[in-house]
């Protein structure tokens, strides 16, 4: 009788262990998804786009592992739990980095806009010295119009910075700087051509 009772106790203990291992990690799945959502809410979709995509891919792989275990008679979610914990940890680490990335993007956008303003001012000053003559009036008017458009673009880029669209402002400022450099090059070439005559 004592032996039978011991055997039953061991069998019950094994069933408890197997049942506890067989529990789907619902809370871990929810927590991991919430961690990724927190990264996105902080600005991760803009400032850590690739990393967020990787986190979502890793989450999908972990959920696929859960589905594989769901289909088994003896379920073991240990691997899925480990995968979920890794994704959650990575998401939390990334979330802590986002404010610094935003600040860097802001600094870069402001610096690029300052450089664009200088490039436009230089091009404007150079255009004032451009050679005037027969056939150059239309070119000069076109370049003046380009520079006027760049002045408007600078205001727009500043508005993007004020609206915290730092990556968009950075791209716009770099485009302004490049266009101003083109105008400067055209004027310099026209001056060199005139001097060559």
Short mmCIF file of N, CA and C in Angstrom, two decimals:
data_model
loop_
_atom_site.label_atom_id
_atom_site.label_comp_id
_atom_site.label_asym_id
_atom_site.label_seq_id
_atom_site.Cartn_x
_atom_site.Cartn_y
_atom_site.Cartn_z
N UNK A 1 0.82 -1.19 0.00
CA UNK A 1 0.00 0.00 0.00
C UNK A 1 0.87 1.27 0.00
N UNK A 2 1.91 1.23 0.83
CA UNK A 2 2.81 2.38 0.91
C UNK A 2 3.52 2.60 -0.43
N UNK A 3 3.88 1.50 -1.11
CA UNK A 3 4.56 1.57 -2.41
C UNK A 3 3.62 2.16 -3.46
N UNK A 4 2.37 1.75 -3.42
CA UNK A 4 1.37 2.25 -4.36
C UNK A 4 1.15 3.76 -4.15
N UNK A 5 1.10 4.17 -2.91
CA UNK A 5 0.92 5.57 -2.58
C UNK A 5 2.12 6.41 -3.05
N UNK A 6 3.33 5.89 -2.90
CA UNK A 6 4.53 6.57 -3.36
C UNK A 6 4.53 6.69 -4.88
N UNK A 7 4.15 5.63 -5.55
CA UNK A 7 4.09 5.63 -7.02
C UNK A 7 3.07 6.65 -7.51
N UNK A 8 1.91 6.68 -6.88
CA UNK A 8 0.87 7.65 -7.26
C UNK A 8 1.37 9.09 -7.03
N UNK A 9 2.07 9.30 -5.94
CA UNK A 9 2.61 10.64 -5.66
C UNK A 9 3.60 11.06 -6.72
N UNK A 10 4.48 10.14 -7.14
CA UNK A 10 5.47 10.44 -8.18
C UNK A 10 4.77 10.73 -9.50
N UNK A 11 3.77 9.91 -9.84
CA UNK A 11 3.03 10.11 -11.09
C UNK A 11 2.32 11.47 -11.07
N UNK A 12 1.71 11.81 -9.94
CA UNK A 12 1.02 13.10 -9.84
C UNK A 12 2.01 14.26 -9.97
N UNK A 13 3.17 14.12 -9.35
CA UNK A 13 4.20 15.15 -9.45
C UNK A 13 4.66 15.33 -10.89
N UNK A 14 4.83 14.22 -11.61
CA UNK A 14 5.24 14.30 -13.02
C UNK A 14 4.16 14.97 -13.87
N UNK A 15 2.90 14.64 -13.58
CA UNK A 15 1.80 15.27 -14.33
C UNK A 15 1.77 16.78 -14.08
N UNK A 16 2.02 17.19 -12.83
CA UNK A 16 2.05 18.62 -12.51
C UNK A 16 3.18 19.29 -13.29
N UNK A 17 4.36 18.66 -13.33
CA UNK A 17 5.50 19.22 -14.06
C UNK A 17 5.18 19.32 -15.54
N UNK A 18 4.63 18.25 -16.12
CA UNK A 18 4.30 18.26 -17.55
C UNK A 18 3.23 19.29 -17.86
N UNK A 19 2.26 19.42 -16.98
CA UNK A 19 1.19 20.39 -17.20
C UNK A 19 1.72 21.82 -17.10
N UNK A 20 2.60 22.07 -16.14
CA UNK A 20 3.13 23.43 -16.00
C UNK A 20 4.01 23.80 -17.18
N UNK A 21 4.74 22.85 -17.75
CA UNK A 21 5.57 23.10 -18.94
C UNK A 21 4.69 23.33 -20.16
N UNK A 22 3.49 22.77 -20.13
CA UNK A 22 2.62 22.81 -21.29
C UNK A 22 1.79 24.08 -21.38
N UNK A 23 1.97 24.99 -20.44
CA UNK A 23 1.17 26.22 -20.44
C UNK A 23 1.73 27.21 -21.46
N UNK A 24 0.86 27.68 -22.33
CA UNK A 24 1.27 28.64 -23.36
C UNK A 24 1.73 29.95 -22.70
N UNK A 25 2.83 30.54 -23.18
CA UNK A 25 3.37 31.76 -22.55
C UNK A 25 2.59 33.01 -22.98
N UNK A 26 1.32 33.06 -22.63
CA UNK A 26 0.46 34.18 -23.06
C UNK A 26 0.95 35.52 -22.51
N UNK A 27 1.31 35.53 -21.23
CA UNK A 27 1.76 36.79 -20.62
C UNK A 27 3.06 37.27 -21.27
N UNK A 28 3.98 36.34 -21.53
CA UNK A 28 5.24 36.71 -22.17
C UNK A 28 5.01 37.27 -23.57
N UNK A 29 4.05 36.67 -24.30
CA UNK A 29 3.73 37.16 -25.65
C UNK A 29 3.18 38.59 -25.57
N UNK A 30 2.27 38.82 -24.63
CA UNK A 30 1.68 40.14 -24.46
C UNK A 30 2.73 41.17 -24.06
N UNK A 31 3.59 40.80 -23.10
CA UNK A 31 4.62 41.73 -22.63
C UNK A 31 5.62 42.08 -23.73
N UNK A 32 5.99 41.08 -24.53
CA UNK A 32 6.96 41.31 -25.61
C UNK A 32 6.36 42.23 -26.67
N UNK A 33 5.11 41.98 -27.04
CA UNK A 33 4.43 42.83 -28.03
C UNK A 33 4.33 44.26 -27.49
N UNK A 34 4.02 44.39 -26.20
CA UNK A 34 3.91 45.72 -25.59
C UNK A 34 5.26 46.44 -25.62
N UNK A 35 6.36 45.71 -25.43
CA UNK A 35 7.70 46.32 -25.47
C UNK A 35 8.01 46.86 -26.85
N UNK A 36 7.64 46.10 -27.89
CA UNK A 36 7.86 46.57 -29.27
C UNK A 36 6.97 47.78 -29.56
N UNK A 37 5.73 47.73 -29.10
CA UNK A 37 4.82 48.87 -29.29
C UNK A 37 5.35 50.12 -28.61
N UNK A 38 5.99 49.95 -27.46
CA UNK A 38 6.57 51.09 -26.74
C UNK A 38 7.70 51.72 -27.54
N UNK A 39 8.51 50.88 -28.21
CA UNK A 39 9.59 51.39 -29.06
C UNK A 39 9.01 52.23 -30.19
N UNK A 40 7.96 51.72 -30.81
CA UNK A 40 7.32 52.43 -31.92
C UNK A 40 6.72 53.75 -31.44
N UNK A 41 6.08 53.72 -30.27
CA UNK A 41 5.46 54.93 -29.73
C UNK A 41 6.50 56.00 -29.39
N UNK A 42 7.70 55.58 -29.02
CA UNK A 42 8.77 56.52 -28.68
C UNK A 42 9.39 57.15 -29.92
N UNK A 43 9.14 56.56 -31.09
CA UNK A 43 9.71 57.09 -32.33
C UNK A 43 10.58 56.08 -33.04
N UNK A 44 10.54 54.84 -32.61
CA UNK A 44 11.37 53.80 -33.20
C UNK A 44 11.07 53.53 -34.67
N UNK A 45 9.82 53.77 -35.08
CA UNK A 45 9.48 53.56 -36.49
C UNK A 45 10.24 54.51 -37.40
N UNK A 46 10.64 55.70 -36.87
CA UNK A 46 11.42 56.66 -37.66
C UNK A 46 12.92 56.51 -37.42
N UNK A 47 13.28 56.41 -36.14
CA UNK A 47 14.69 56.52 -35.77
C UNK A 47 15.39 55.17 -35.57
N UNK A 48 14.64 54.08 -35.67
CA UNK A 48 15.23 52.73 -35.55
C UNK A 48 14.41 51.76 -36.40
N UNK A 49 14.10 52.20 -37.60
CA UNK A 49 13.20 51.44 -38.47
C UNK A 49 13.67 50.00 -38.70
N UNK A 50 14.95 49.83 -39.02
CA UNK A 50 15.47 48.48 -39.29
C UNK A 50 15.41 47.60 -38.05
N UNK A 51 15.79 48.17 -36.91
CA UNK A 51 15.77 47.40 -35.67
C UNK A 51 14.35 46.98 -35.29
N UNK A 52 13.38 47.87 -35.49
CA UNK A 52 11.99 47.54 -35.19
C UNK A 52 11.51 46.41 -36.10
N UNK A 53 11.92 46.47 -37.37
CA UNK A 53 11.57 45.39 -38.30
C UNK A 53 12.16 44.06 -37.82
N UNK A 54 13.42 44.09 -37.38
CA UNK A 54 14.06 42.87 -36.88
C UNK A 54 13.35 42.35 -35.62
N UNK A 55 12.98 43.25 -34.73
CA UNK A 55 12.25 42.84 -33.52
C UNK A 55 10.93 42.17 -33.88
N UNK A 56 10.21 42.75 -34.84
CA UNK A 56 8.94 42.16 -35.27
C UNK A 56 9.16 40.79 -35.92
N UNK A 57 10.24 40.67 -36.69
CA UNK A 57 10.56 39.36 -37.30
C UNK A 57 10.89 38.33 -36.23
N UNK A 58 11.64 38.74 -35.20
CA UNK A 58 11.98 37.83 -34.11
C UNK A 58 10.74 37.45 -33.31
N UNK A 59 9.84 38.40 -33.11
CA UNK A 59 8.58 38.11 -32.41
C UNK A 59 7.77 37.10 -33.21
N UNK A 60 7.72 37.29 -34.52
CA UNK A 60 6.99 36.35 -35.37
C UNK A 60 7.58 34.95 -35.26
N UNK A 61 8.91 34.85 -35.24
CA UNK A 61 9.57 33.55 -35.10
C UNK A 61 9.21 32.91 -33.75
N UNK A 62 9.16 33.70 -32.69
CA UNK A 62 8.80 33.17 -31.37
C UNK A 62 7.35 32.69 -31.36
N UNK A 63 6.46 33.46 -31.99
CA UNK A 63 5.05 33.06 -32.06
C UNK A 63 4.88 31.81 -32.90
N UNK A 64 5.70 31.68 -33.94
CA UNK A 64 5.67 30.46 -34.75
C UNK A 64 6.09 29.25 -33.91
N UNK A 65 7.08 29.45 -33.04
CA UNK A 65 7.52 28.37 -32.14
C UNK A 65 6.39 27.99 -31.18
N UNK A 66 5.65 28.97 -30.71
CA UNK A 66 4.49 28.69 -29.84
C UNK A 66 3.48 27.84 -30.59
N UNK A 67 3.22 28.20 -31.86
CA UNK A 67 2.27 27.42 -32.67
C UNK A 67 2.73 25.99 -32.87
N UNK A 68 4.04 25.82 -33.09
CA UNK A 68 4.60 24.47 -33.25
C UNK A 68 4.33 23.65 -31.99
N UNK A 69 4.57 24.26 -30.83
CA UNK A 69 4.35 23.55 -29.57
C UNK A 69 2.86 23.30 -29.32
N UNK A 70 2.01 24.23 -29.77
CA UNK A 70 0.56 24.04 -29.62
C UNK A 70 0.11 22.76 -30.31
N UNK A 71 0.76 22.42 -31.41
CA UNK A 71 0.38 21.24 -32.19
C UNK A 71 0.91 19.93 -31.64
N UNK A 72 1.76 19.97 -30.63
CA UNK A 72 2.36 18.75 -30.08
C UNK A 72 1.53 18.24 -28.90
N UNK A 73 1.64 16.92 -28.67
CA UNK A 73 0.94 16.33 -27.53
C UNK A 73 1.64 16.72 -26.24
N UNK A 74 2.97 16.53 -26.20
CA UNK A 74 3.76 16.97 -25.05
C UNK A 74 4.38 18.32 -25.41
N UNK A 75 3.78 19.35 -24.90
CA UNK A 75 4.19 20.71 -25.25
C UNK A 75 5.34 21.17 -24.35
N UNK A 76 6.27 21.90 -24.96
CA UNK A 76 7.37 22.48 -24.19
C UNK A 76 7.64 23.87 -24.77
N UNK A 77 7.25 24.88 -24.03
CA UNK A 77 7.36 26.26 -24.51
C UNK A 77 8.65 26.94 -24.07
N UNK A 78 9.60 26.17 -23.54
CA UNK A 78 10.83 26.77 -23.03
C UNK A 78 11.57 27.58 -24.09
N UNK A 79 11.69 27.01 -25.30
CA UNK A 79 12.40 27.72 -26.38
C UNK A 79 11.66 29.01 -26.74
N UNK A 80 10.35 28.93 -26.84
CA UNK A 80 9.54 30.11 -27.18
C UNK A 80 9.68 31.18 -26.10
N UNK A 81 9.67 30.75 -24.83
CA UNK A 81 9.83 31.71 -23.73
C UNK A 81 11.19 32.39 -23.80
N UNK A 82 12.20 31.61 -24.11
CA UNK A 82 13.56 32.15 -24.24
C UNK A 82 13.62 33.17 -25.38
N UNK A 83 13.00 32.82 -26.51
CA UNK A 83 12.98 33.73 -27.67
C UNK A 83 12.24 35.03 -27.32
N UNK A 84 11.10 34.88 -26.65
CA UNK A 84 10.31 36.05 -26.28
C UNK A 84 11.07 36.95 -25.30
N UNK A 85 11.76 36.33 -24.35
CA UNK A 85 12.53 37.11 -23.38
C UNK A 85 13.64 37.89 -24.07
N UNK A 86 14.27 37.27 -25.06
CA UNK A 86 15.35 37.93 -25.80
C UNK A 86 14.81 39.13 -26.59
N UNK A 87 13.67 38.93 -27.25
CA UNK A 87 13.06 40.03 -28.02
C UNK A 87 12.66 41.16 -27.09
N UNK A 88 12.04 40.82 -25.97
CA UNK A 88 11.61 41.85 -25.00
C UNK A 88 12.81 42.64 -24.49
N UNK A 89 13.88 41.95 -24.15
CA UNK A 89 15.08 42.61 -23.67
C UNK A 89 15.67 43.55 -24.73
N UNK A 90 15.73 43.06 -25.97
CA UNK A 90 16.25 43.89 -27.07
C UNK A 90 15.38 45.12 -27.29
N UNK A 91 14.06 44.94 -27.19
CA UNK A 91 13.13 46.06 -27.38
C UNK A 91 13.32 47.10 -26.28
N UNK A 92 13.49 46.65 -25.05
CA UNK A 92 13.68 47.58 -23.94
C UNK A 92 14.99 48.35 -24.09
N UNK A 93 16.04 47.65 -24.53
CA UNK A 93 17.33 48.31 -24.75
C UNK A 93 17.21 49.37 -25.85
N UNK A 94 16.55 48.99 -26.95
CA UNK A 94 16.37 49.91 -28.06
C UNK A 94 15.53 51.12 -27.65
N UNK A 95 14.49 50.86 -26.87
CA UNK A 95 13.62 51.94 -26.41
C UNK A 95 14.41 52.98 -25.60
N UNK A 96 15.38 52.50 -24.83
CA UNK A 96 16.21 53.42 -24.04
C UNK A 96 17.13 54.26 -24.93
N UNK A 97 17.46 53.76 -26.13
CA UNK A 97 18.35 54.47 -27.04
C UNK A 97 17.65 55.53 -27.90
N UNK A 98 16.33 55.40 -28.06
CA UNK A 98 15.59 56.26 -28.98
C UNK A 98 15.75 57.75 -28.65
N UNK A 99 15.62 58.19 -27.39
CA UNK A 99 15.77 59.63 -27.13
C UNK A 99 17.11 60.20 -27.60
N UNK A 100 18.19 59.43 -27.43
CA UNK A 100 19.51 59.90 -27.89
C UNK A 100 19.55 59.97 -29.41
N UNK A 101 18.91 59.02 -30.08
CA UNK A 101 18.87 59.05 -31.55
C UNK A 101 18.07 60.26 -32.04
N UNK A 102 16.98 60.56 -31.36
CA UNK A 102 16.17 61.72 -31.74
C UNK A 102 16.98 63.00 -31.55
N UNK A 103 17.69 63.09 -30.44
CA UNK A 103 18.50 64.28 -30.16
C UNK A 103 19.60 64.44 -31.21
N UNK A 104 20.22 63.33 -31.62
CA UNK A 104 21.26 63.38 -32.65
C UNK A 104 20.67 63.83 -33.98
N UNK A 105 19.49 63.29 -34.32
CA UNK A 105 18.83 63.68 -35.57
C UNK A 105 18.50 65.18 -35.55
N UNK A 106 18.07 65.68 -34.39
CA UNK A 106 17.76 67.11 -34.25
C UNK A 106 19.03 67.95 -34.46
N UNK A 107 20.11 67.53 -33.82
CA UNK A 107 21.39 68.25 -33.96
C UNK A 107 21.87 68.23 -35.40
N UNK A 108 21.78 67.06 -36.04
CA UNK A 108 22.20 66.93 -37.44
C UNK A 108 21.34 67.80 -38.36
N UNK A 109 20.03 67.83 -38.11
CA UNK A 109 19.12 68.63 -38.95
C UNK A 109 19.42 70.12 -38.80
N UNK A 110 19.65 70.56 -37.57
CA UNK A 110 19.96 71.98 -37.34
C UNK A 110 21.28 72.36 -38.01
N UNK A 111 22.28 71.49 -37.88
CA UNK A 111 23.59 71.75 -38.50
C UNK A 111 23.46 71.78 -40.03
N UNK A 112 22.69 70.85 -40.58
CA UNK A 112 22.51 70.81 -42.03
C UNK A 112 21.77 72.05 -42.52
N UNK A 113 20.78 72.50 -41.75
CA UNK A 113 20.03 73.70 -42.14
C UNK A 113 20.93 74.93 -42.08
N UNK A 114 21.79 75.00 -41.06
CA UNK A 114 22.74 76.12 -40.97
C UNK A 114 23.68 76.12 -42.17
N UNK A 115 24.16 74.93 -42.54
CA UNK A 115 25.05 74.82 -43.71
C UNK A 115 24.31 75.21 -44.99
N UNK A 116 23.03 74.84 -45.07
CA UNK A 116 22.23 75.20 -46.25
C UNK A 116 22.05 76.71 -46.34
N UNK A 117 21.80 77.34 -45.20
CA UNK A 117 21.63 78.81 -45.18
C UNK A 117 22.91 79.50 -45.66
N UNK A 118 24.05 79.01 -45.21
CA UNK A 118 25.34 79.58 -45.63
C UNK A 118 25.54 79.38 -47.13
N UNK A 119 25.20 78.18 -47.63
CA UNK A 119 25.36 77.89 -49.06
C UNK A 119 24.48 78.80 -49.91
N UNK A 120 23.24 79.03 -49.44
CA UNK A 120 22.33 79.91 -50.18
C UNK A 120 22.85 81.35 -50.12
N UNK A 121 23.33 81.80 -48.99
CA UNK A 121 23.88 83.17 -48.86
C UNK A 121 25.10 83.34 -49.77
N UNK A 122 25.96 82.31 -49.79
CA UNK A 122 27.14 82.37 -50.66
C UNK A 122 26.74 82.43 -52.14
N UNK A 123 25.76 81.61 -52.51
CA UNK A 123 25.31 81.60 -53.90
C UNK A 123 24.68 82.93 -54.28
N UNK A 124 23.92 83.50 -53.35
CA UNK A 124 23.28 84.80 -53.60
C UNK A 124 24.34 85.89 -53.79
N UNK A 125 25.37 85.88 -52.93
CA UNK A 125 26.45 86.87 -53.03
C UNK A 125 27.21 86.69 -54.35
N UNK A 126 27.43 85.46 -54.72
CA UNK A 126 28.15 85.16 -55.96
C UNK A 126 27.33 85.59 -57.18
N UNK A 127 26.02 85.36 -57.08
CA UNK A 127 25.13 85.72 -58.20
C UNK A 127 25.14 87.24 -58.42
N UNK A 128 25.29 88.01 -57.35
CA UNK A 128 25.34 89.48 -57.48
C UNK A 128 26.57 89.90 -58.28
N UNK A 129 27.62 89.09 -58.27
CA UNK A 129 28.85 89.40 -59.01
C UNK A 129 28.88 88.76 -60.40
N UNK A 130 27.82 88.04 -60.73
CA UNK A 130 27.80 87.32 -62.01
C UNK A 130 27.91 88.29 -63.17
N UNK A 131 28.58 87.88 -64.23
CA UNK A 131 28.74 88.77 -65.39
C UNK A 131 27.39 89.00 -66.07
N UNK A 132 27.15 90.23 -66.39
CA UNK A 132 25.93 90.62 -67.10
C UNK A 132 26.30 90.84 -68.56
N UNK A 133 25.43 90.45 -69.40
CA UNK A 133 25.72 90.66 -70.82
C UNK A 133 24.65 90.05 -71.68
N UNK A 134 24.90 90.14 -72.95
CA UNK A 134 23.95 89.63 -73.93
C UNK A 134 23.78 88.12 -73.74
N UNK A 135 22.57 87.68 -73.65
CA UNK A 135 22.30 86.25 -73.55
C UNK A 135 22.36 85.69 -72.14
N UNK A 136 22.79 86.49 -71.17
CA UNK A 136 22.91 85.96 -69.81
C UNK A 136 21.73 86.34 -68.91
N UNK A 137 20.88 87.27 -69.39
CA UNK A 137 19.78 87.75 -68.56
C UNK A 137 18.82 86.62 -68.17
N UNK A 138 18.45 85.79 -69.11
CA UNK A 138 17.52 84.69 -68.82
C UNK A 138 18.13 83.71 -67.81
N UNK A 139 19.43 83.42 -67.98
CA UNK A 139 20.11 82.52 -67.04
C UNK A 139 20.14 83.12 -65.63
N UNK A 140 20.43 84.40 -65.55
CA UNK A 140 20.48 85.07 -64.25
C UNK A 140 19.10 85.06 -63.56
N UNK A 141 18.07 85.33 -64.35
CA UNK A 141 16.71 85.32 -63.78
C UNK A 141 16.34 83.92 -63.28
N UNK A 142 16.74 82.89 -64.03
CA UNK A 142 16.46 81.51 -63.62
C UNK A 142 17.18 81.19 -62.32
N UNK A 143 18.43 81.62 -62.20
CA UNK A 143 19.19 81.37 -60.98
C UNK A 143 18.61 82.14 -59.80
N UNK A 144 18.15 83.39 -60.04
CA UNK A 144 17.51 84.16 -58.97
C UNK A 144 16.24 83.45 -58.50
N UNK A 145 15.49 82.93 -59.45
CA UNK A 145 14.26 82.19 -59.10
C UNK A 145 14.60 80.94 -58.29
N UNK A 146 15.68 80.25 -58.69
CA UNK A 146 16.11 79.07 -57.93
C UNK A 146 16.45 79.44 -56.49
N UNK A 147 17.18 80.53 -56.32
CA UNK A 147 17.57 80.96 -54.98
C UNK A 147 16.37 81.40 -54.15
N UNK A 148 15.40 82.06 -54.80
CA UNK A 148 14.17 82.45 -54.09
C UNK A 148 13.43 81.20 -53.62
N UNK A 149 13.41 80.18 -54.46
CA UNK A 149 12.79 78.91 -54.08
C UNK A 149 13.52 78.25 -52.91
N UNK A 150 14.84 78.41 -52.89
CA UNK A 150 15.63 77.84 -51.79
C UNK A 150 15.36 78.58 -50.49
N UNK A 151 15.15 79.90 -50.57
CA UNK A 151 14.80 80.65 -49.36
C UNK A 151 13.48 80.13 -48.77
N UNK A 152 12.51 79.86 -49.65
CA UNK A 152 11.23 79.31 -49.19
C UNK A 152 11.43 77.91 -48.61
N UNK A 153 12.31 77.13 -49.22
CA UNK A 153 12.58 75.77 -48.74
C UNK A 153 13.25 75.79 -47.37
N UNK A 154 14.08 76.81 -47.11
CA UNK A 154 14.71 76.96 -45.79
C UNK A 154 13.64 77.18 -44.72
N UNK A 155 12.67 78.03 -45.02
CA UNK A 155 11.57 78.27 -44.07
C UNK A 155 10.81 76.97 -43.83
N UNK A 156 10.59 76.21 -44.89
CA UNK A 156 9.88 74.93 -44.78
C UNK A 156 10.69 73.94 -43.92
N UNK A 157 11.98 73.88 -44.15
CA UNK A 157 12.84 72.97 -43.37
C UNK A 157 12.84 73.36 -41.90
N UNK A 158 12.85 74.67 -41.63
CA UNK A 158 12.79 75.14 -40.23
C UNK A 158 11.48 74.71 -39.59
N UNK A 159 10.40 74.78 -40.36
CA UNK A 159 9.09 74.33 -39.87
C UNK A 159 9.09 72.83 -39.56
N UNK A 160 9.82 72.06 -40.37
CA UNK A 160 9.93 70.62 -40.11
C UNK A 160 10.70 70.36 -38.81
N UNK A 161 11.74 71.15 -38.58
CA UNK A 161 12.50 71.01 -37.32
C UNK A 161 11.60 71.37 -36.14
N UNK A 162 10.87 72.47 -36.28
CA UNK A 162 9.96 72.89 -35.21
C UNK A 162 8.89 71.83 -34.95
N UNK A 163 8.49 71.12 -36.02
CA UNK A 163 7.50 70.06 -35.90
C UNK A 163 8.10 68.70 -35.54
N UNK A 164 9.37 68.68 -35.23
CA UNK A 164 10.12 67.50 -34.80
C UNK A 164 10.24 66.42 -35.88
N UNK A 165 10.16 66.83 -37.15
CA UNK A 165 10.44 65.91 -38.26
C UNK A 165 11.90 66.10 -38.65
N UNK A 166 12.78 65.62 -37.79
CA UNK A 166 14.21 65.90 -37.96
C UNK A 166 14.81 65.21 -39.17
N UNK A 167 14.39 64.00 -39.45
CA UNK A 167 14.95 63.28 -40.60
C UNK A 167 14.50 63.93 -41.91
N UNK A 168 13.24 64.34 -41.96
CA UNK A 168 12.75 65.04 -43.15
C UNK A 168 13.45 66.37 -43.34
N UNK A 169 13.67 67.08 -42.23
CA UNK A 169 14.36 68.38 -42.28
C UNK A 169 15.81 68.20 -42.74
N UNK A 170 16.45 67.13 -42.28
CA UNK A 170 17.83 66.85 -42.67
C UNK A 170 17.92 66.63 -44.18
N UNK A 171 17.01 65.81 -44.71
CA UNK A 171 17.00 65.56 -46.16
C UNK A 171 16.76 66.85 -46.94
N UNK A 172 15.79 67.64 -46.47
CA UNK A 172 15.45 68.88 -47.17
C UNK A 172 16.64 69.85 -47.13
N UNK A 173 17.27 69.99 -45.97
CA UNK A 173 18.41 70.90 -45.82
C UNK A 173 19.56 70.48 -46.73
N UNK A 174 19.82 69.18 -46.81
CA UNK A 174 20.88 68.70 -47.69
C UNK A 174 20.56 68.97 -49.16
N UNK A 175 19.29 68.84 -49.52
CA UNK A 175 18.86 69.15 -50.89
C UNK A 175 19.03 70.62 -51.21
N UNK A 176 18.71 71.49 -50.24
CA UNK A 176 18.87 72.94 -50.42
C UNK A 176 20.35 73.26 -50.64
N UNK A 177 21.19 72.68 -49.79
CA UNK A 177 22.63 72.94 -49.89
C UNK A 177 23.17 72.50 -51.25
N UNK A 178 22.74 71.33 -51.72
CA UNK A 178 23.19 70.84 -53.02
C UNK A 178 22.75 71.76 -54.16
N UNK A 179 21.50 72.21 -54.10
CA UNK A 179 20.98 73.10 -55.16
C UNK A 179 21.72 74.44 -55.14
N UNK A 180 22.00 74.98 -53.94
CA UNK A 180 22.74 76.24 -53.83
C UNK A 180 24.16 76.06 -54.39
N UNK A 181 24.75 74.91 -54.15
CA UNK A 181 26.09 74.63 -54.67
C UNK A 181 26.07 74.58 -56.20
N UNK A 182 24.99 74.05 -56.78
CA UNK A 182 24.86 74.01 -58.24
C UNK A 182 24.81 75.43 -58.81
N UNK A 183 24.03 76.29 -58.16
CA UNK A 183 23.92 77.69 -58.62
C UNK A 183 25.30 78.35 -58.54
N UNK A 184 25.98 78.14 -57.41
CA UNK A 184 27.33 78.72 -57.25
C UNK A 184 28.27 78.23 -58.34
N UNK A 185 28.20 76.96 -58.66
CA UNK A 185 29.05 76.38 -59.72
C UNK A 185 28.75 77.02 -61.06
N UNK A 186 27.46 77.19 -61.37
CA UNK A 186 27.07 77.80 -62.65
C UNK A 186 27.61 79.23 -62.75
N UNK A 187 27.48 79.98 -61.65
CA UNK A 187 27.96 81.36 -61.66
C UNK A 187 29.48 81.39 -61.81
N UNK A 188 30.16 80.53 -61.06
CA UNK A 188 31.63 80.47 -61.14
C UNK A 188 32.09 80.12 -62.55
N UNK A 189 31.40 79.17 -63.19
CA UNK A 189 31.76 78.78 -64.56
C UNK A 189 31.54 79.95 -65.52
N UNK A 190 30.42 80.68 -65.33
CA UNK A 190 30.14 81.84 -66.19
C UNK A 190 31.21 82.92 -65.99
N UNK A 191 31.65 83.11 -64.76
CA UNK A 191 32.69 84.11 -64.49
C UNK A 191 34.02 83.68 -65.12
N UNK A 192 34.31 82.41 -65.04
CA UNK A 192 35.57 81.91 -65.63
C UNK A 192 35.54 82.05 -67.14
N UNK A 193 34.38 81.77 -67.71
CA UNK A 193 34.23 81.87 -69.17
C UNK A 193 34.42 83.32 -69.62
N UNK A 194 33.80 84.25 -68.86
CA UNK A 194 33.93 85.68 -69.19
C UNK A 194 35.40 86.14 -69.05
N UNK A 195 36.05 85.68 -68.01
CA UNK A 195 37.46 86.04 -67.78
C UNK A 195 38.34 85.47 -68.88
N UNK A 196 37.98 84.30 -69.39
CA UNK A 196 38.75 83.66 -70.45
C UNK A 196 38.66 84.41 -71.75
N UNK A 197 37.56 85.13 -71.95
CA UNK A 197 37.42 85.90 -73.19
C UNK A 197 38.28 87.12 -73.11
#
